[in-house]
Short mmCIF file of C-alpha atoms and ligand atoms in Angstrom, two decimals:
data_model
loop_
_atom_site.label_atom_id
_atom_site.label_comp_id
_atom_site.label_asym_id
_atom_site.label_seq_id
_atom_site.Cartn_x
_atom_site.Cartn_y
_atom_site.Cartn_z
CA MET A 3 0.00 0.00 0.00
CA GLU A 4 2.70 2.46 1.06
CA GLY A 5 4.83 1.50 -1.92
CA ARG A 6 2.03 2.26 -4.33
CA SER A 7 1.26 5.72 -2.95
CA SER A 8 4.92 6.71 -3.02
CA ASN A 9 5.05 5.48 -6.62
CA ILE A 10 2.14 7.77 -7.48
CA ILE A 11 3.81 10.71 -5.77
CA CYS A 12 7.00 10.00 -7.68
CA SER A 13 5.27 9.96 -11.04
CA LEU A 14 3.36 13.14 -10.15
CA ILE A 15 6.64 14.89 -9.33
CA ILE A 16 8.14 13.70 -12.61
CA ALA A 17 5.09 14.88 -14.54
CA PHE A 18 5.24 18.26 -12.76
CA LEU A 19 8.95 18.67 -13.48
CA PHE A 20 8.36 17.79 -17.11
CA LEU A 21 5.54 20.31 -17.41
CA SER A 22 7.43 23.15 -15.74
CA PHE A 23 10.47 22.38 -17.88
CA ARG A 24 8.33 22.56 -20.99
CA SER A 25 6.73 25.84 -20.00
CA SER A 26 10.06 27.48 -19.12
CA TYR A 27 11.42 26.24 -22.43
CA SER A 28 8.58 27.77 -24.41
CA HIS A 29 9.05 31.06 -22.47
CA SER A 30 12.68 31.37 -23.39
CA SER A 31 12.23 30.55 -27.05
CA SER A 32 11.31 33.87 -28.56
CA SER A 33 11.83 33.18 -32.23
CA GLU A 34 8.16 32.40 -32.63
CA LEU A 35 7.37 36.08 -32.71
CA GLN A 36 7.59 37.99 -35.94
CA ILE A 37 7.59 41.74 -36.60
CA LEU A 38 5.16 42.59 -39.40
CA THR A 39 6.03 46.27 -39.69
CA ALA A 40 8.66 48.39 -37.99
CA GLU A 41 9.16 52.12 -38.23
CA ARG A 42 12.04 53.93 -36.57
CA ARG A 43 12.45 57.71 -36.28
CA ILE A 44 15.80 59.00 -35.08
CA ASP A 45 16.00 62.67 -34.14
CA LEU A 46 19.53 64.10 -34.36
CA ALA A 47 18.47 67.76 -34.08
CA SER A 48 19.99 68.25 -30.63
CA HIS A 49 22.93 66.53 -28.91
CA ILE A 50 20.43 64.35 -27.06
CA ILE A 51 19.28 61.65 -29.50
CA ARG A 52 15.64 60.63 -29.29
CA VAL A 53 14.42 57.50 -31.07
CA VAL A 54 10.86 56.27 -31.50
CA LEU A 55 10.35 52.70 -32.68
CA THR A 56 6.86 51.53 -33.68
CA LEU A 57 6.47 47.77 -33.99
CA LYS A 58 3.64 45.53 -34.99
CA VAL A 59 4.41 42.13 -33.48
CA GLN A 60 2.64 38.89 -34.37
CA ASN A 61 2.79 35.60 -32.50
CA ASP A 62 3.41 32.69 -34.89
CA GLY A 63 4.21 30.23 -32.12
CA ALA A 64 2.03 27.54 -30.59
CA SER A 65 1.80 29.12 -27.13
CA ALA A 66 0.96 32.60 -25.84
CA ALA A 67 3.81 35.11 -25.49
CA SER A 68 4.05 37.56 -22.61
CA ASN A 69 7.27 39.43 -23.48
CA VAL A 70 8.77 41.12 -26.52
CA LEU A 71 12.55 41.43 -26.65
CA LEU A 72 14.39 44.49 -27.93
CA ALA A 73 18.03 44.20 -29.01
CA PHE A 74 20.72 46.91 -28.83
CA PRO A 75 24.36 46.91 -29.94
CA PRO A 76 26.62 47.03 -26.84
CA ALA A 77 27.98 50.48 -27.81
CA GLN A 78 24.46 51.94 -27.67
CA VAL A 79 23.53 50.33 -24.36
CA LYS A 80 26.37 52.29 -22.70
CA HIS A 81 24.77 55.57 -23.78
CA LEU A 82 21.16 54.63 -23.20
CA ALA A 83 19.73 57.17 -20.75
CA LEU A 84 16.08 56.16 -20.78
CA ILE A 85 13.83 53.56 -22.40
CA GLN A 86 10.04 53.45 -22.29
CA ALA A 87 7.37 51.40 -24.04
CA ALA A 88 3.62 51.62 -24.51
CA GLU A 89 0.94 49.55 -26.15
CA HIS A 90 -1.33 51.30 -28.64
CA THR A 91 -4.87 50.12 -29.06
CA GLY A 92 -7.67 51.45 -31.27
CA LYS A 93 -7.53 53.23 -34.58
CA LYS A 94 -6.13 56.69 -35.29
CA ARG A 95 -8.82 58.86 -33.76
CA LYS A 96 -9.55 56.78 -30.69
CA LYS A 97 -6.02 55.73 -29.92
CA THR A 98 -5.31 54.80 -26.32
CA VAL A 99 -1.83 54.42 -24.90
CA HIS A 100 -1.02 51.95 -22.11
CA PRO A 101 2.47 52.24 -20.61
CA LEU A 102 4.35 48.92 -20.43
CA ASP A 103 7.16 47.76 -18.20
CA VAL A 104 10.64 47.58 -19.82
CA LYS A 105 13.53 45.89 -18.03
CA PRO A 106 17.04 44.80 -18.97
CA SER A 107 16.63 41.12 -19.80
CA ASP A 108 18.70 38.38 -18.17
CA HIS A 109 18.79 36.63 -21.54
CA ALA A 110 22.31 35.66 -22.64
CA ASP A 111 23.86 38.18 -25.07
CA GLY A 112 22.96 37.80 -28.72
CA PRO A 113 25.32 37.74 -31.74
CA ASN A 114 28.07 40.43 -31.58
CA GLY A 115 27.30 41.07 -27.90
CA ALA A 116 23.77 42.38 -28.54
CA LYS A 117 22.03 43.25 -25.24
CA PHE A 118 18.35 42.68 -24.62
CA PHE A 119 15.55 44.59 -22.97
CA SER A 120 12.26 42.88 -22.27
CA VAL A 121 8.89 44.57 -22.72
CA SER A 122 6.11 42.95 -20.64
CA LEU A 123 2.83 42.90 -22.54
CA ARG A 124 -0.44 43.81 -20.77
CA ASN A 125 -2.10 40.58 -21.86
CA PRO A 126 -0.34 37.47 -23.18
CA LEU A 127 -0.34 37.48 -26.97
CA SER A 128 -2.18 34.39 -28.16
CA THR A 129 -1.25 32.37 -31.24
CA GLY A 130 -1.91 34.27 -34.44
CA ALA A 131 -2.68 37.57 -32.66
CA SER A 132 -0.71 40.80 -33.09
CA VAL A 133 0.00 43.87 -30.98
CA SER A 134 1.29 47.41 -31.70
CA ILE A 135 3.92 48.74 -29.37
CA GLU A 136 5.81 51.99 -29.36
CA VAL A 137 9.26 52.09 -27.82
CA SER A 138 11.04 55.38 -27.19
CA TYR A 139 14.61 55.64 -26.04
CA ILE A 140 17.22 58.33 -25.54
CA LEU A 141 20.93 58.18 -26.28
CA THR A 142 23.50 60.64 -24.93
CA GLN A 143 27.08 61.35 -26.01
CA SER A 144 26.62 59.46 -29.27
CA LEU A 145 27.59 62.29 -31.64
CA GLU A 146 31.29 62.37 -32.23
CA PRO A 147 32.75 65.75 -33.31
CA PHE A 148 34.69 65.43 -36.53
CA PRO A 149 36.96 67.30 -36.94
CA VAL A 150 37.75 67.00 -33.26
CA GLU A 151 39.05 70.60 -33.06
CA ILE A 152 37.63 73.68 -34.76
CA SER A 153 38.54 77.36 -34.79
CA GLN A 154 36.19 80.19 -33.89
CA SER A 155 35.02 80.71 -37.48
CA GLU A 156 34.22 77.06 -38.28
CA PRO A 157 30.90 75.25 -37.86
CA GLN A 158 30.73 72.06 -35.81
CA LEU A 159 30.49 68.78 -37.74
CA VAL A 160 29.67 65.47 -36.11
CA LEU A 161 29.50 61.75 -36.91
CA TYR A 162 26.64 59.43 -36.03
CA ARG A 163 26.85 55.64 -36.36
CA ASP A 164 23.92 53.22 -36.44
CA SER A 165 22.48 50.49 -38.63
CA ALA A 166 20.20 50.96 -41.63
CA LEU A 167 18.35 47.83 -40.47
CA ILE A 168 16.71 47.64 -37.08
CA LEU A 169 18.52 45.18 -34.80
CA SER A 170 16.05 42.58 -33.57
CA PRO A 171 15.94 38.95 -32.42
CA TYR A 172 12.90 38.50 -34.71
CA THR A 173 12.47 38.54 -38.45
CA ILE A 174 11.04 41.83 -39.77
CA LYS A 175 8.74 41.70 -42.77
CA GLN A 176 8.83 45.39 -43.59
CA GLN A 177 10.79 48.28 -42.09
CA THR A 178 11.76 51.90 -42.62
CA THR A 179 14.03 54.31 -40.75
CA VAL A 180 13.78 58.09 -40.94
CA ILE A 181 16.64 60.18 -39.55
CA ARG A 182 16.10 63.89 -38.88
CA THR A 183 19.14 66.16 -39.08
CA PRO A 184 19.36 69.69 -37.59
CA SER A 185 19.80 71.30 -41.03
CA THR A 186 20.17 70.33 -44.69
CA LYS A 187 23.96 70.52 -44.29
CA VAL A 188 24.78 66.81 -44.51
CA GLU A 189 28.36 66.22 -45.69
CA SER A 190 27.82 62.53 -46.36
CA PHE A 191 25.76 59.50 -45.42
CA THR A 192 26.09 55.77 -46.15
CA ARG A 193 23.71 54.69 -48.87
CA VAL A 194 21.83 51.42 -48.45
CA GLU A 195 19.38 51.24 -51.34
CA PRO A 196 16.65 52.36 -51.23
CA SER A 197 17.81 55.45 -49.29
CA SER A 198 17.19 59.14 -49.96
CA GLN A 199 17.55 62.64 -48.56
CA LEU A 200 14.66 65.07 -48.55
CA ARG A 201 15.50 68.40 -46.88
CA THR A 202 16.28 67.59 -43.25
CA GLU A 203 15.24 63.94 -43.46
CA LEU A 204 17.19 60.87 -44.52
CA LYS A 205 15.08 57.87 -45.32
CA TYR A 206 16.32 54.27 -45.23
CA GLY A 207 14.00 51.64 -46.66
CA PRO A 208 11.44 50.21 -46.96
CA TYR A 209 13.36 46.95 -46.60
CA GLU A 210 11.46 43.66 -46.89
CA ASP A 211 11.88 40.29 -45.18
CA GLN A 212 15.00 40.80 -43.10
CA PRO A 213 16.23 37.88 -40.97
CA SER A 214 16.77 38.21 -37.22
CA TYR A 215 19.94 40.09 -36.15
CA ALA A 216 20.37 41.69 -39.61
CA TYR A 217 22.70 44.69 -39.25
CA THR A 218 24.06 47.10 -41.86
CA PRO A 219 26.34 49.81 -40.43
CA ILE A 220 25.78 53.39 -41.59
CA LEU A 221 27.76 56.57 -40.92
CA LEU A 222 26.35 60.10 -41.11
CA HIS A 223 28.49 63.24 -41.20
CA PHE A 224 26.56 66.46 -40.71
CA GLU A 225 26.56 69.95 -39.23
CA ASN A 226 25.18 70.33 -35.72
CA ASN A 227 25.76 73.69 -34.06
CA ASN A 228 23.61 73.07 -31.03
CA PRO A 229 25.22 73.73 -27.69
CA PHE A 230 26.55 70.41 -26.42
CA ALA A 231 25.81 71.39 -22.82
CA VAL A 232 26.94 68.67 -20.42
CA VAL A 233 26.97 69.01 -16.66
CA GLU A 234 29.73 66.72 -15.44
CA GLU A 235 28.38 66.81 -11.94
CA LEU A 236 25.35 68.45 -10.37
CA VAL A 237 24.96 68.48 -6.61
CA ARG A 238 21.54 69.70 -5.44
CA GLU A 239 20.98 70.45 -1.79
CA ILE A 240 17.29 70.61 -0.97
CA GLU A 241 16.84 71.74 2.61
CA ILE A 242 13.48 71.64 4.39
CA SER A 243 12.90 74.08 7.21
CA HIS A 244 9.63 73.67 9.05
CA TRP A 245 9.69 77.44 9.62
CA GLY A 246 8.17 77.72 6.15
CA ASN A 247 10.95 77.58 3.56
CA LEU A 248 12.57 75.16 1.15
CA GLN A 249 16.11 76.23 0.25
CA VAL A 250 17.62 74.79 -2.94
CA THR A 251 21.32 75.17 -3.78
CA GLU A 252 22.62 73.66 -7.02
CA HIS A 253 26.36 73.30 -7.72
CA TYR A 254 27.22 72.91 -11.41
CA THR A 255 30.31 71.88 -13.34
CA LEU A 256 29.28 72.66 -16.90
CA VAL A 257 31.31 71.81 -19.99
CA HIS A 258 30.86 72.37 -23.72
CA ASN A 259 31.25 68.80 -24.92
CA GLY A 260 31.34 69.50 -28.68
CA ALA A 261 34.36 69.96 -30.96
CA ARG A 262 37.27 71.48 -28.99
CA HIS A 263 38.11 75.10 -29.66
CA LYS A 264 41.54 75.71 -31.20
CA GLY A 265 43.51 78.88 -31.74
CA GLY A 266 42.83 82.25 -30.14
CA PHE A 267 39.51 83.71 -29.16
CA SER A 268 38.48 87.13 -30.44
CA ARG A 269 35.66 88.66 -28.43
CA VAL A 270 35.34 91.49 -30.97
CA GLU A 271 34.72 89.09 -33.82
CA TYR A 272 32.46 86.96 -31.61
CA GLN A 273 30.25 89.94 -30.83
CA SER A 274 30.23 91.57 -34.24
CA ARG A 275 29.56 88.46 -36.37
CA PRO A 276 27.45 86.21 -34.14
CA THR A 277 26.00 84.11 -37.01
CA ILE A 278 29.35 82.81 -38.23
CA SER A 279 31.71 83.27 -35.31
CA GLY A 280 31.54 80.63 -32.59
CA VAL A 281 28.22 79.30 -33.89
CA SER A 282 28.41 76.18 -31.75
CA SER A 283 29.23 78.08 -28.53
CA PHE A 284 26.74 79.10 -25.92
CA LYS A 285 26.39 82.45 -24.24
CA HIS A 286 23.39 81.85 -22.04
CA LEU A 287 21.28 79.03 -20.71
CA VAL A 288 17.75 78.95 -19.41
CA ALA A 289 16.85 77.23 -16.16
CA LYS A 290 13.16 76.45 -15.55
CA LEU A 291 12.36 76.93 -11.88
CA PRO A 292 9.10 76.49 -9.95
CA PRO A 293 6.59 79.38 -10.14
CA ARG A 294 6.93 81.00 -6.72
CA VAL A 295 10.71 81.14 -6.28
CA HIS A 296 12.26 83.90 -4.19
CA SER A 297 15.79 85.05 -3.23
CA VAL A 298 17.25 83.71 -6.48
CA TYR A 299 21.01 84.07 -6.90
CA TYR A 300 23.59 82.91 -9.38
CA ARG A 301 27.26 83.06 -8.50
CA ASP A 302 30.59 81.57 -9.50
CA ASN A 303 33.85 81.40 -7.57
CA ILE A 304 34.50 85.13 -8.15
CA GLY A 305 31.16 86.31 -6.77
CA ASN A 306 27.58 87.13 -7.71
CA ILE A 307 26.85 87.40 -11.42
CA SER A 308 24.28 90.10 -11.99
CA THR A 309 23.72 89.44 -15.71
CA SER A 310 21.05 86.87 -15.00
CA HIS A 311 17.41 87.60 -15.67
CA LEU A 312 14.48 86.12 -13.84
CA ARG A 313 11.04 86.02 -15.45
CA THR A 314 8.25 84.71 -13.29
CA SER A 315 4.73 83.86 -14.32
CA TYR A 316 1.79 82.04 -12.84
CA SER A 317 2.96 78.60 -13.99
CA LYS A 318 6.76 78.81 -14.03
CA SER A 319 9.86 80.93 -13.51
CA GLU A 320 12.68 81.16 -16.00
CA LEU A 321 16.18 82.12 -14.99
CA GLU A 322 18.41 83.12 -17.86
CA ILE A 323 22.00 82.66 -16.79
CA GLU A 324 24.98 84.08 -18.59
CA PRO A 325 28.46 82.86 -17.60
CA ARG A 326 31.22 85.50 -17.51
CA TYR A 327 32.56 84.29 -20.87
CA PRO A 328 30.89 82.40 -23.76
CA LEU A 329 31.54 78.66 -23.62
CA LEU A 330 33.40 77.29 -26.63
CA GLY A 331 34.16 73.63 -27.27
CA GLY A 332 35.95 72.01 -24.32
CA TRP A 333 35.56 75.08 -22.05
CA LYS A 334 34.23 74.70 -18.55
CA ALA A 335 32.30 76.86 -16.10
CA THR A 336 31.50 76.16 -12.47
CA PHE A 337 28.69 78.05 -10.78
CA VAL A 338 25.99 77.87 -8.14
CA ILE A 339 22.29 78.64 -8.45
CA GLY A 340 20.26 79.11 -5.29
CA TYR A 341 16.62 79.85 -4.58
CA GLY A 342 13.93 79.55 -1.95
CA LEU A 343 10.36 78.26 -2.21
CA PRO A 344 7.33 78.52 0.06
CA LEU A 345 7.13 75.23 1.91
CA GLN A 346 3.41 74.78 1.35
CA ASP A 347 4.08 74.38 -2.43
CA VAL A 348 6.21 71.28 -1.95
CA LEU A 349 5.57 69.73 1.49
CA PHE A 350 2.40 67.76 2.19
CA GLU A 351 0.98 65.33 4.70
CA SER A 352 0.03 61.82 3.62
CA ASP A 353 -3.06 59.92 4.80
CA ASP A 354 -1.05 57.94 7.32
CA GLY A 355 0.24 61.10 9.01
CA LYS A 356 3.70 61.18 7.42
CA ARG A 357 5.07 64.35 5.92
CA TYR A 358 6.45 64.27 2.41
CA LEU A 359 8.36 66.43 0.00
CA ASN A 360 7.14 66.37 -3.63
CA PHE A 361 9.87 67.86 -5.81
CA SER A 362 11.55 67.58 -9.23
CA PHE A 363 14.48 65.21 -9.65
CA GLY A 364 16.57 66.38 -12.62
CA CYS A 365 18.46 69.40 -13.89
CA PRO A 366 16.36 72.53 -14.57
CA ILE A 367 18.54 73.74 -17.48
CA ALA A 368 17.02 73.05 -20.91
CA GLU A 369 18.53 70.38 -23.24
CA THR A 370 21.33 69.47 -20.89
CA VAL A 371 22.85 66.07 -20.17
CA VAL A 372 24.01 65.45 -16.61
CA ASN A 373 26.71 62.80 -16.26
CA LYS A 374 26.08 62.46 -12.54
CA ILE A 375 23.43 64.01 -10.34
CA ILE A 376 23.44 63.92 -6.54
CA ASN A 377 20.20 65.03 -4.91
CA LYS A 378 20.58 65.61 -1.17
CA VAL A 379 17.35 66.14 0.71
CA ILE A 380 18.13 67.62 4.11
CA LEU A 381 15.26 66.92 6.52
CA PRO A 382 14.55 68.89 9.70
CA GLU A 383 16.29 67.77 12.87
CA GLY A 384 14.31 65.06 14.63
CA SER A 385 12.86 63.51 11.44
CA LYS A 386 12.60 59.75 11.51
CA ASN A 387 12.28 56.86 9.01
CA PRO A 388 12.97 58.78 5.77
CA HIS A 389 11.96 56.91 2.65
CA ALA A 390 12.28 58.12 -0.97
CA VAL A 391 9.97 57.19 -3.85
CA VAL A 392 11.61 57.78 -7.27
CA PRO A 393 10.06 56.70 -10.61
CA PHE A 394 13.33 55.13 -11.84
CA SER A 395 16.24 53.26 -10.30
CA VAL A 396 18.68 55.38 -8.26
CA GLU A 397 21.52 54.74 -5.85
CA ARG A 398 20.44 55.57 -2.29
CA SER A 399 22.47 56.40 0.78
CA ALA A 400 22.11 58.40 4.00
CA GLU A 401 24.14 61.11 5.72
CA THR A 402 23.78 63.42 8.69
CA LYS A 403 24.30 67.14 8.43
CA TYR A 404 25.07 69.47 11.34
CA THR A 405 24.29 73.14 11.21
CA TYR A 406 24.37 75.64 14.07
CA LEU A 407 22.03 74.80 16.94
CA ASP A 408 21.71 71.18 15.85
CA ILE A 409 22.12 68.58 18.57
CA VAL A 410 21.50 65.25 16.87
CA GLY A 411 22.01 66.51 13.30
CA ARG A 412 19.68 66.48 10.30
CA PRO A 413 19.04 63.27 8.38
CA VAL A 414 20.04 63.61 4.72
CA VAL A 415 18.59 61.36 2.02
CA VAL A 416 21.11 61.07 -0.84
CA LEU A 417 19.88 59.96 -4.28
CA GLU A 418 22.44 59.52 -7.06
CA LYS A 419 21.99 58.74 -10.72
CA GLU A 420 24.16 58.79 -13.83
CA ASN A 421 23.28 59.81 -17.39
CA ILE A 422 20.37 62.18 -16.78
CA VAL A 423 18.36 63.80 -19.60
CA PRO A 424 15.52 66.41 -19.41
CA GLU A 425 12.98 63.54 -19.55
CA HIS A 426 14.15 62.57 -16.05
CA ASN A 427 12.71 65.82 -14.68
CA SER A 428 9.84 64.05 -12.99
CA LEU A 429 8.65 64.40 -9.43
CA PHE A 430 9.96 62.30 -6.57
CA GLN A 431 8.85 62.10 -2.96
CA VAL A 432 10.63 61.78 0.36
CA TYR A 433 8.38 60.60 3.21
CA TYR A 434 9.36 60.99 6.88
CA ASP A 435 7.95 61.02 10.40
CA PHE A 436 8.24 64.20 12.41
CA HIS A 437 7.05 65.01 15.89
CA PRO A 438 5.98 68.68 16.25
CA MET A 439 7.74 68.79 19.64
CA PHE A 440 11.02 68.98 17.70
CA MET A 441 9.90 72.36 16.36
CA LEU A 442 10.42 73.63 19.90
CA ALA A 443 13.94 72.24 20.23
CA GLU A 444 15.73 75.20 18.65
CA PRO A 445 13.80 77.97 20.46
CA MET A 446 14.19 76.06 23.72
CA MET A 447 17.90 75.87 23.14
CA LEU A 448 18.12 79.59 22.44
CA ILE A 449 16.10 80.33 25.55
CA SER A 450 18.29 78.12 27.71
CA VAL A 451 21.45 79.66 26.24
CA PHE A 452 20.17 83.16 27.05
CA PHE A 453 19.07 82.02 30.47
CA PHE A 454 22.49 80.57 31.14
CA LEU A 455 24.16 83.79 29.98
CA PHE A 456 21.80 85.78 32.17
CA VAL A 457 22.61 83.65 35.22
CA ALA A 458 26.29 83.84 34.45
CA ALA A 459 26.09 87.63 34.17
CA LEU A 460 24.19 87.86 37.46
CA ALA A 461 26.72 85.66 39.19
CA TYR A 462 29.55 87.74 37.71
CA ILE A 463 28.06 91.00 39.01
CA HIS A 464 27.47 89.59 42.46
CA MET A 465 30.76 87.84 42.72
CA ASP A 466 33.60 89.51 44.40
CA ILE A 467 36.65 88.56 42.42
CA SER A 468 39.09 91.17 43.67
CA ILE A 469 42.13 89.61 45.25
CA ARG A 470 42.45 90.50 48.85
CA LYS A 471 44.44 89.26 51.66
C1 NAG B 519 24.80 87.56 -3.75
O1 NAG B 519 23.39 87.68 -3.89
C2 NAG B 519 22.67 87.13 -2.80
C3 NAG B 519 21.19 87.18 -3.13
O2 NAG B 519 20.86 88.36 -3.77
C4 NAG B 519 23.02 87.91 -1.53
O3 NAG B 519 22.32 87.37 -0.44
C5 NAG B 519 24.53 87.79 -1.29
O4 NAG B 519 24.88 88.58 -0.17
C6 NAG B 519 25.29 88.27 -2.51
N1 NAG B 519 26.69 87.99 -2.30
C7 NAG B 519 27.67 88.82 -2.66
C8 NAG B 519 29.05 88.37 -2.39
O5 NAG B 519 27.43 89.89 -3.20
C1 NAG B 520 3.18 65.91 -6.62
O1 NAG B 520 2.78 67.12 -7.26
C2 NAG B 520 2.14 66.95 -8.51
C3 NAG B 520 1.79 68.32 -9.09
O2 NAG B 520 2.66 69.30 -8.70
C4 NAG B 520 0.88 66.13 -8.36
O3 NAG B 520 0.29 65.91 -9.62
C5 NAG B 520 1.24 64.79 -7.72
O4 NAG B 520 0.06 64.06 -7.47
C6 NAG B 520 1.98 65.01 -6.41
N1 NAG B 520 2.40 63.72 -5.89
C7 NAG B 520 2.03 63.29 -4.69
C8 NAG B 520 2.48 61.92 -4.28
O5 NAG B 520 1.37 63.99 -3.92
#
């Protein structure tokens, strides 16, 4: 009797193992998907490259598919700042967009080191069904100045490398790629027939029936005089004072990351012929700040710079900053921007009685790449259990800051991230517990200090300290 039941259990286990092995096998085999149509639009108008990929994916396999893989050459993955995907349902007029989850895939690398990202579909794609997804991604530092050095009177030319065919682990029935350049000044581009140039657009394709992992390198050489504004490091100190103010101090190390400037610099020529002299340089930058900023300042290591202009309106404030000298290729400027905000605009109370800061994460300067950002949120003394909610992955750590009158110090939440683009300027929250009694700590300390001084003074007056025999 016992022998029989254990036999049954054994065969059940074997059947279960077999089934789970089969299902994991069918999950990992992805070649049963096919891309019916693919359209890629690459925007090279700025130094931040934005790509939109529209795919119509069909499941030709025998089982339902829950993920779609995206492949990238290893050189692009290094410069990938952001990747997002969405599913599109409905026809043109009544289109609805459902955001989808995209994660780096733990799939082994593909041919030539191709790296994968996995898009999770909303509903498993059944056999024979198809789905339209739109993937958008952003590449930084992928335009290579060529020539590497230019003089003040030369325009800036850059190289861009990619593939005429879309890299994919699936076969693609029909595809086209459209590349937008900043102007019609294109020195050269690799031709892969059919390919054409129409004003500021280069069109590659349509190409039919391409096998998986098809790749045809292309090289574009074109003029791009946009300011290649890169902040090597941005440290933002965001200090909450429960006395009603949020103080923000931002420390910048800004560099012009385009073609290096060579030869002398003539300010006279720069000012008298601005359309041809130093065309790729930048004289001023615009920082978008929250609407009700006050006490705005902008200084470098010499002192306050008064040539900044602040325009405030109901919905936003714009600070136009002008470094002491125009930035040419390879030149650097370090400066600090500071401002205050009314606390009620950014600090709220959650349903469970916690307080939380709701503030922007990224760099407020337009079209700027930040190599490394460090956001430090300095909480009031006595705050407990700080916890940050950020819409993307960041490196988290904690510090304690002491200012005058602090006894136990202020908890500091440190959030670091590399390769930041303007699209990262979303809101993040820092939740914490705070007992209102701590509001009284500083006044109490002041009162006790004065009281002590008062007692000391009294004692001094009443004390006889003359030396007598
Ligand atoms: C710079 O400007 C700020 C704000 O206007 C002011 O508080 C500070 O004293 C100024 N510093 C110098 C060195 O002028
Ligand atoms: C943060 O503020 C934005 C608007 O400024 C608001 O839409 C959002 O809901 C706030 N987030 C939280 C968690 O309160």
